[in-house]
Short mmCIF file of C-alpha atoms and ligand atoms in Angstrom, two decimals:
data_model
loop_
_atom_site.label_atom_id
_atom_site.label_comp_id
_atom_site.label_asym_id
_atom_site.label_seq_id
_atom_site.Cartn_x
_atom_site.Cartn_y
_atom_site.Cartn_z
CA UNK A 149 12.76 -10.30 -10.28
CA UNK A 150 13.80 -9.97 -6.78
CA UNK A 151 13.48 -11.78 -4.07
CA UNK A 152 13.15 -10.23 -0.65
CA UNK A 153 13.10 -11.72 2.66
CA UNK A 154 10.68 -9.96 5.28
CA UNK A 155 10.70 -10.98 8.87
CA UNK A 156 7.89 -9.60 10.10
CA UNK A 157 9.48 -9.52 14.07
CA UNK A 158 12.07 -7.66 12.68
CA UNK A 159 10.50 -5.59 9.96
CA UNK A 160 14.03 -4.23 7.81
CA UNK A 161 14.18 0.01 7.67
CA UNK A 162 14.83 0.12 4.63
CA UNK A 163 15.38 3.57 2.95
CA UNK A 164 14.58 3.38 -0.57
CA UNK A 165 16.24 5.66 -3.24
CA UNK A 166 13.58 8.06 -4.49
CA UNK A 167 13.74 9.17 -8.06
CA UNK A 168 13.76 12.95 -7.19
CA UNK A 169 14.74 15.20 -4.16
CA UNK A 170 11.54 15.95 -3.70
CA UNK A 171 10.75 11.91 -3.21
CA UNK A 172 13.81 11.88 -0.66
CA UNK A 173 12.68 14.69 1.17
CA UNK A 174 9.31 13.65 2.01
CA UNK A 175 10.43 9.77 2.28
CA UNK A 176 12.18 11.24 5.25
CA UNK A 177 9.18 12.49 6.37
CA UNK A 178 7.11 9.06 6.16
CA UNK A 179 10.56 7.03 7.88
CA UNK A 180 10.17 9.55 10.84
CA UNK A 181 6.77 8.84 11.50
CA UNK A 182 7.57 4.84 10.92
CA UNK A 183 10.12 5.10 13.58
CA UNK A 184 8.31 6.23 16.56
CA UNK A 185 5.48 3.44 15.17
CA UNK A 186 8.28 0.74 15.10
CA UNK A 187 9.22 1.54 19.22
CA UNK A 188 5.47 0.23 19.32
CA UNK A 189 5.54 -2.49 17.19
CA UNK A 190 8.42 -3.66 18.29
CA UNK A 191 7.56 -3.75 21.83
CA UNK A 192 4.44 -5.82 20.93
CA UNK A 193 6.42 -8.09 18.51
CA UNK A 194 8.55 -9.09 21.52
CA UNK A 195 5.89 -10.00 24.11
CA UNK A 196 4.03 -11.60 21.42
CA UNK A 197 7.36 -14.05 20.95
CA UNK A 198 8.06 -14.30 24.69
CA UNK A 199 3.94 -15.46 24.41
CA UNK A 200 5.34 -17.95 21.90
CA UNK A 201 8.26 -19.07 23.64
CA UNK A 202 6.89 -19.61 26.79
CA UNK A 203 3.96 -21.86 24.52
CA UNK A 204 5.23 -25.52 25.67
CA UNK A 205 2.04 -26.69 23.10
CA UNK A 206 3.94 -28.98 20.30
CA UNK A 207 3.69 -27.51 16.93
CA UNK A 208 2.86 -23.94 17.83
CA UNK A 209 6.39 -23.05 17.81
CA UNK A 210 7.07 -25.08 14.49
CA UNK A 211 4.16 -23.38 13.40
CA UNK A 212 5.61 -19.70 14.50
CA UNK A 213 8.92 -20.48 12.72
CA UNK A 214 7.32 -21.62 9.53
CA UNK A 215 5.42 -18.92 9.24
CA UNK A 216 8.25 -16.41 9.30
CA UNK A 217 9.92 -14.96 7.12
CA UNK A 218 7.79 -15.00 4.18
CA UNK A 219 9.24 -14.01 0.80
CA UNK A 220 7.77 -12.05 -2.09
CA UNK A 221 8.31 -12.97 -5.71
CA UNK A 222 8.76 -9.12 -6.27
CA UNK A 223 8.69 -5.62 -5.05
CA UNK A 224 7.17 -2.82 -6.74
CA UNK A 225 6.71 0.80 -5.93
CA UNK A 226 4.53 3.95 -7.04
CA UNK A 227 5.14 7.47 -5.99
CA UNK A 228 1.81 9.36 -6.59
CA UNK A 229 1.05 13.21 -7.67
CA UNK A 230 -1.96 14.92 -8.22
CA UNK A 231 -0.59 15.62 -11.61
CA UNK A 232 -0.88 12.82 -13.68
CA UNK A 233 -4.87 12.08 -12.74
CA UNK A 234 -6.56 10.72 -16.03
CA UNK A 235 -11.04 10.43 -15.43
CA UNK A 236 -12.92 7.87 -17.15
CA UNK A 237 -13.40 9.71 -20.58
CA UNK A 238 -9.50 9.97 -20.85
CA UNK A 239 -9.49 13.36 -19.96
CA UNK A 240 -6.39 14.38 -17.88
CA UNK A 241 -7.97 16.43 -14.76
CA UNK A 242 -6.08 18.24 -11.63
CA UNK A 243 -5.99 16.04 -8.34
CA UNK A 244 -5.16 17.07 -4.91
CA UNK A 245 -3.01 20.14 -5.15
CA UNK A 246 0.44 19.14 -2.40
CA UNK A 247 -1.07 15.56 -2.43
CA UNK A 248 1.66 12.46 -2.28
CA UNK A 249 1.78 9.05 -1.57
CA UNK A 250 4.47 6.26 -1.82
CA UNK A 251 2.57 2.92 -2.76
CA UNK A 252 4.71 -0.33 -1.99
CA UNK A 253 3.87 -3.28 -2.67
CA UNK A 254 5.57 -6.80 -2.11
CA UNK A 255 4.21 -9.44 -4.27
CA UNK A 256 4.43 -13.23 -4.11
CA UNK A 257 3.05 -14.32 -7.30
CA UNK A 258 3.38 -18.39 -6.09
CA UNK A 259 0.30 -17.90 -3.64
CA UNK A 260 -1.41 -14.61 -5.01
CA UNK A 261 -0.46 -12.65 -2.30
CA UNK A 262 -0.22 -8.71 -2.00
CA UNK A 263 1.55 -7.14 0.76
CA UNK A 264 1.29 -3.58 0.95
CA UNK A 265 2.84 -0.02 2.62
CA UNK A 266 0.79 2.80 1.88
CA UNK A 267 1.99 6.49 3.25
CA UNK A 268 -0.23 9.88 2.10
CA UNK A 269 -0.18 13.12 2.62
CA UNK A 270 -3.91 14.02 1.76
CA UNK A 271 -6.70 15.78 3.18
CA UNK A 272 -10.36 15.21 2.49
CA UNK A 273 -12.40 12.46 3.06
CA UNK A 274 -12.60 9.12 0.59
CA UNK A 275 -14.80 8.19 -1.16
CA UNK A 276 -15.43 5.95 -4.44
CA UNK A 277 -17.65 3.58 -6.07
CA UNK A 278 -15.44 0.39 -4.72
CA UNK A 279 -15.47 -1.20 -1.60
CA UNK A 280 -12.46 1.43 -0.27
CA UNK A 281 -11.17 4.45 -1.94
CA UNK A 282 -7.41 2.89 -2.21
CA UNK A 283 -6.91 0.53 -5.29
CA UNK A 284 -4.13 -0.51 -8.13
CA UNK A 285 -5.98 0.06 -11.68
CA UNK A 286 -4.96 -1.49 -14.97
CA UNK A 287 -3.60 1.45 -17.57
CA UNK A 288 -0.72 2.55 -18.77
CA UNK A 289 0.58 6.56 -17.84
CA UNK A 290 -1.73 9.18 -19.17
CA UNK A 291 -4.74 6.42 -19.21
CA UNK A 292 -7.57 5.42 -17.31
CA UNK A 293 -8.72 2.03 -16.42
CA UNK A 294 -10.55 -0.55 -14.07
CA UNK A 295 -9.65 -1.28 -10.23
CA UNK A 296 -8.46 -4.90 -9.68
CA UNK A 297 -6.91 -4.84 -6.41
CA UNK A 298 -8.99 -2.32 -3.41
CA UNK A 299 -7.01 -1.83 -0.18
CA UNK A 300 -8.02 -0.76 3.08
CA UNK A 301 -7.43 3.45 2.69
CA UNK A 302 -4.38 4.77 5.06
CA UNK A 303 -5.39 6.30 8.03
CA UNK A 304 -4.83 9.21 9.95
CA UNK A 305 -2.02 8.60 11.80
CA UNK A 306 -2.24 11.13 15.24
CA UNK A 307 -6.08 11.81 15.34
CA UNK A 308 -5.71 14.87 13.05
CA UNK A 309 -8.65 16.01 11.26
CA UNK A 310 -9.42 14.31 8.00
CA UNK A 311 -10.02 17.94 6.61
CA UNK A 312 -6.71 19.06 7.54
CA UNK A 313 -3.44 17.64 5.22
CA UNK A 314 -1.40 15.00 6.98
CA UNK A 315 0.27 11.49 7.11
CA UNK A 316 -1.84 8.88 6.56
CA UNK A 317 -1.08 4.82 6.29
CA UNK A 318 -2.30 1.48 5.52
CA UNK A 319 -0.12 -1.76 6.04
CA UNK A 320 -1.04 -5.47 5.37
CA UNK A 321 -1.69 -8.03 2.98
CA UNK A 322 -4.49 -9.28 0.75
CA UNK A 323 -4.90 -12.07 -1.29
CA UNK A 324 -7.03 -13.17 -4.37
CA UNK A 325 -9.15 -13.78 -5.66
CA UNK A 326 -10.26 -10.12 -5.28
CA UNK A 327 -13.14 -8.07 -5.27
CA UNK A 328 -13.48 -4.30 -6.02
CA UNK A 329 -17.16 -3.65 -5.22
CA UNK A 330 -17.07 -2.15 -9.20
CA UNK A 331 -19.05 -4.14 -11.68
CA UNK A 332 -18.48 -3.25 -15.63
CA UNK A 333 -20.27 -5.83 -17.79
CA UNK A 334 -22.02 -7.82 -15.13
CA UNK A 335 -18.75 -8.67 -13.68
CA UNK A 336 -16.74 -7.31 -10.81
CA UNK A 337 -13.34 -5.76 -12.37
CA UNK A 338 -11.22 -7.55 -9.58
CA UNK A 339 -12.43 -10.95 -10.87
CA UNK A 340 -10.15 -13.09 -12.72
CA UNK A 341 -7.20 -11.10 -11.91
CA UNK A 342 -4.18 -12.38 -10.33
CA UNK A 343 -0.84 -11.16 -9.34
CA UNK A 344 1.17 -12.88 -11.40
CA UNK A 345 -1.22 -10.31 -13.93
CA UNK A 346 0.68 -7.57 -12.08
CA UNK A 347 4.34 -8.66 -11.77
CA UNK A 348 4.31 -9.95 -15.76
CA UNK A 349 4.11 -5.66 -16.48
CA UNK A 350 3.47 -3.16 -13.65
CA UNK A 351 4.31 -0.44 -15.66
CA UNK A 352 0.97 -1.09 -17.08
CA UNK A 353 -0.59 -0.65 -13.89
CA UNK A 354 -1.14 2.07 -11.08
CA UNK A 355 -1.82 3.22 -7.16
CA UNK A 356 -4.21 5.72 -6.47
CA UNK A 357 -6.56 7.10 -4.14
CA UNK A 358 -10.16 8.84 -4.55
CA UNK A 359 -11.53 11.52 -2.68
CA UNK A 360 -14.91 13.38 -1.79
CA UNK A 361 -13.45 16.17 -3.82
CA UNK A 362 -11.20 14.56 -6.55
CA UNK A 363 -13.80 11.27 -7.41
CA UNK A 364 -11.10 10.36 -10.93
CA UNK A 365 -8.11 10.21 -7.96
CA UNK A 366 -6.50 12.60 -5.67
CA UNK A 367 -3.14 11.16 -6.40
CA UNK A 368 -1.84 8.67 -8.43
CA UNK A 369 1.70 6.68 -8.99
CA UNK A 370 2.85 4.37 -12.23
CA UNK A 371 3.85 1.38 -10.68
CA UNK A 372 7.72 0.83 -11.60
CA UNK A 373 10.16 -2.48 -10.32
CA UNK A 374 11.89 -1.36 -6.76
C1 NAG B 502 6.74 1.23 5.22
O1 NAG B 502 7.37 2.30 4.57
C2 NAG B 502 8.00 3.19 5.44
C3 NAG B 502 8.43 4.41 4.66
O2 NAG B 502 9.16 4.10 3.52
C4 NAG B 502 9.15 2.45 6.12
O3 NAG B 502 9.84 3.31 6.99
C5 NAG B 502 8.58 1.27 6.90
O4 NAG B 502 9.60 0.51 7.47
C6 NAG B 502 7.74 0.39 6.00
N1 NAG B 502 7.01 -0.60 6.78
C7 NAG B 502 6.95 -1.88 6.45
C8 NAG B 502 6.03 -2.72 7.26
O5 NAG B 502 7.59 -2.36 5.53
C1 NAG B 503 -13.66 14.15 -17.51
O1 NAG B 503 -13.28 15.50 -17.52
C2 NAG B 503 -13.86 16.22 -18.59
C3 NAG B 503 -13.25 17.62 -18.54
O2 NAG B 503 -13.43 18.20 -17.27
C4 NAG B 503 -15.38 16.22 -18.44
O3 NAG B 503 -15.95 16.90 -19.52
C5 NAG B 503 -15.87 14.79 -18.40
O4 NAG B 503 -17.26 14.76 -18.14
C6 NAG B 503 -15.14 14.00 -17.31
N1 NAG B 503 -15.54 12.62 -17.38
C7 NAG B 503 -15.91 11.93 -16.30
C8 NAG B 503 -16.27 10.49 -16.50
O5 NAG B 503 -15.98 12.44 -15.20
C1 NAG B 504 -15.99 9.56 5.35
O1 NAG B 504 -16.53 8.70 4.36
C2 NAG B 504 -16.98 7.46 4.85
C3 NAG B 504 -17.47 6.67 3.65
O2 NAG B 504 -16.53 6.67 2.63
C4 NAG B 504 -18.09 7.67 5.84
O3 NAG B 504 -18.46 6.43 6.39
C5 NAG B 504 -17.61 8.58 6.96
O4 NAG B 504 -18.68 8.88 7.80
C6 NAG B 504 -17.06 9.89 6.37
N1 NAG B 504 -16.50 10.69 7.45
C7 NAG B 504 -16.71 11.99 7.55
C8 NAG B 504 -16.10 12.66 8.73
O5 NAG B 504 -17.34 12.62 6.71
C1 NAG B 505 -17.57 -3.97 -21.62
O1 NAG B 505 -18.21 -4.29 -22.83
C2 NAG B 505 -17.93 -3.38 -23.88
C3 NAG B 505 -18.81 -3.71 -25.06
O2 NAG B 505 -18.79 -5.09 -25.32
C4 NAG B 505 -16.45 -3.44 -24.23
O3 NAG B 505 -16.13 -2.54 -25.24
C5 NAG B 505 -15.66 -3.10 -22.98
O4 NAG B 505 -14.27 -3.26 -23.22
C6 NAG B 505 -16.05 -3.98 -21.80
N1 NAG B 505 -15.39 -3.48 -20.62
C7 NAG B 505 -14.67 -4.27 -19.82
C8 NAG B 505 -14.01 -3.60 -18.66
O5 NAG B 505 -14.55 -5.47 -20.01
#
């Protein structure tokens, strides 16, 4: 397992090795769009510590360095394709034809925390049974299974038209217990489950995302150790 450091002020670029050209090329893609967003987020991150500093209140400055950096127990990554889509009778089916998506995920295990960064190139609107269209499912490759983790979905990132392909995004955390809005047996198929679940094997686990069109997943990613 590693253990990563994130200051969230100063968010690290990292570029990840991609398994395949293909991966690197289009990674490229996602860090372009992530730089022009960091001149913003940067910007904000230093008025809100200049907010901070100027804060003469005891503790909220204790409080502001405690709170910073956090640290995940792991990191795990999926990159998703529209061809490896499995529906719930186990029948492989075709997603989203030039569909991708890079699912990353930081985990800390200690306080059943997800942190995620989402990037898709999609079109089409979502849709699905759960309470979002964006989840982490328990199976192994080539299988179906329940969603026990539902993210916010990414979203457009320039106003284009949700009908149109383009970059889309979702970063944050959640934390359990969860709730994906799908009930199999009288019980909700995010109850129970923990992240610890997910770090102990994410190869049995993976990132997808369900659209209007493609209801068994537009594209989906194994999860794999980064
Ligand atoms: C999210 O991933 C993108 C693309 O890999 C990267 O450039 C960006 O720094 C990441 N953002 C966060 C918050 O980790
Ligand atoms: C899965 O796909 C097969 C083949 O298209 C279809 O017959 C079956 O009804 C689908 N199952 C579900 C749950 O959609
Ligand atoms: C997209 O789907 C959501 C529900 O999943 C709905 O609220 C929204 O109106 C839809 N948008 C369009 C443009 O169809
Ligand atoms: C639901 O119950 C059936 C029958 O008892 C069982 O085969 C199945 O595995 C259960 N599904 C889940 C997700 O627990």
């Amino acid at each position: 397992m590693k253990l990563v450091a994130l200051a969230l002020a100063a968010l690290p670029l990292a570029v990840l090795a991609a398994p395949t050209y293909d991966h690197e090329w289009k990674d490229d893609k996602v860090d372009k769009h992530y730089e022009d967003d960091h001149k913003w987020d940067d910007k904000h991150a230093d008025k809100w510590e200049d907010k901070h500093h100027d804060d003469k209140h005891d503790g909220e400055e204790k409080w502001y360095k405690d709170s910073f950096p956090f640290h995940f127990t792991s990191t795990i990554v999926g990159y998703a394709s529209p061809d490896t889509i499995v529906n719930n009778s186990q029948v492989a089916v075709p997603g989203l034809e030039d569909g991708w998506g890079k699912f990353a995920f930081g985990l800390n295990s200690e306080e059943n925390v997800i942190c995620y960064n989402i990037s898709v190139w999609l079109k089409g609107n979502y849709s699905s049974p759960a309470v979002t269209a964006t989840h982490i499912h328990q199976a192994v490759a080539g299988r179906a299974g329940p969603p026990r983790i539902a993210f916010p979905n990414p979203r457009v990132l320039n106003g284009e038209s949700i009908d149109e392909f383009s970059w889309r995004r979702s970063v944050g955390c959640v934390w359990g217990p969860f709730t994906t809005g799908v009930v199999v047996n009288g019980t909700d198929t995010g109850a129970g489950f923990t992240v610890a679940d997910l770090e102990a094997d994410p190869t049995g686990f993976f990132a997808d995302t369900h659209t209007v069109q493609f209801p068994a997943g537009a594209i989906r990613g194994q999860l794999e150790w980064k």
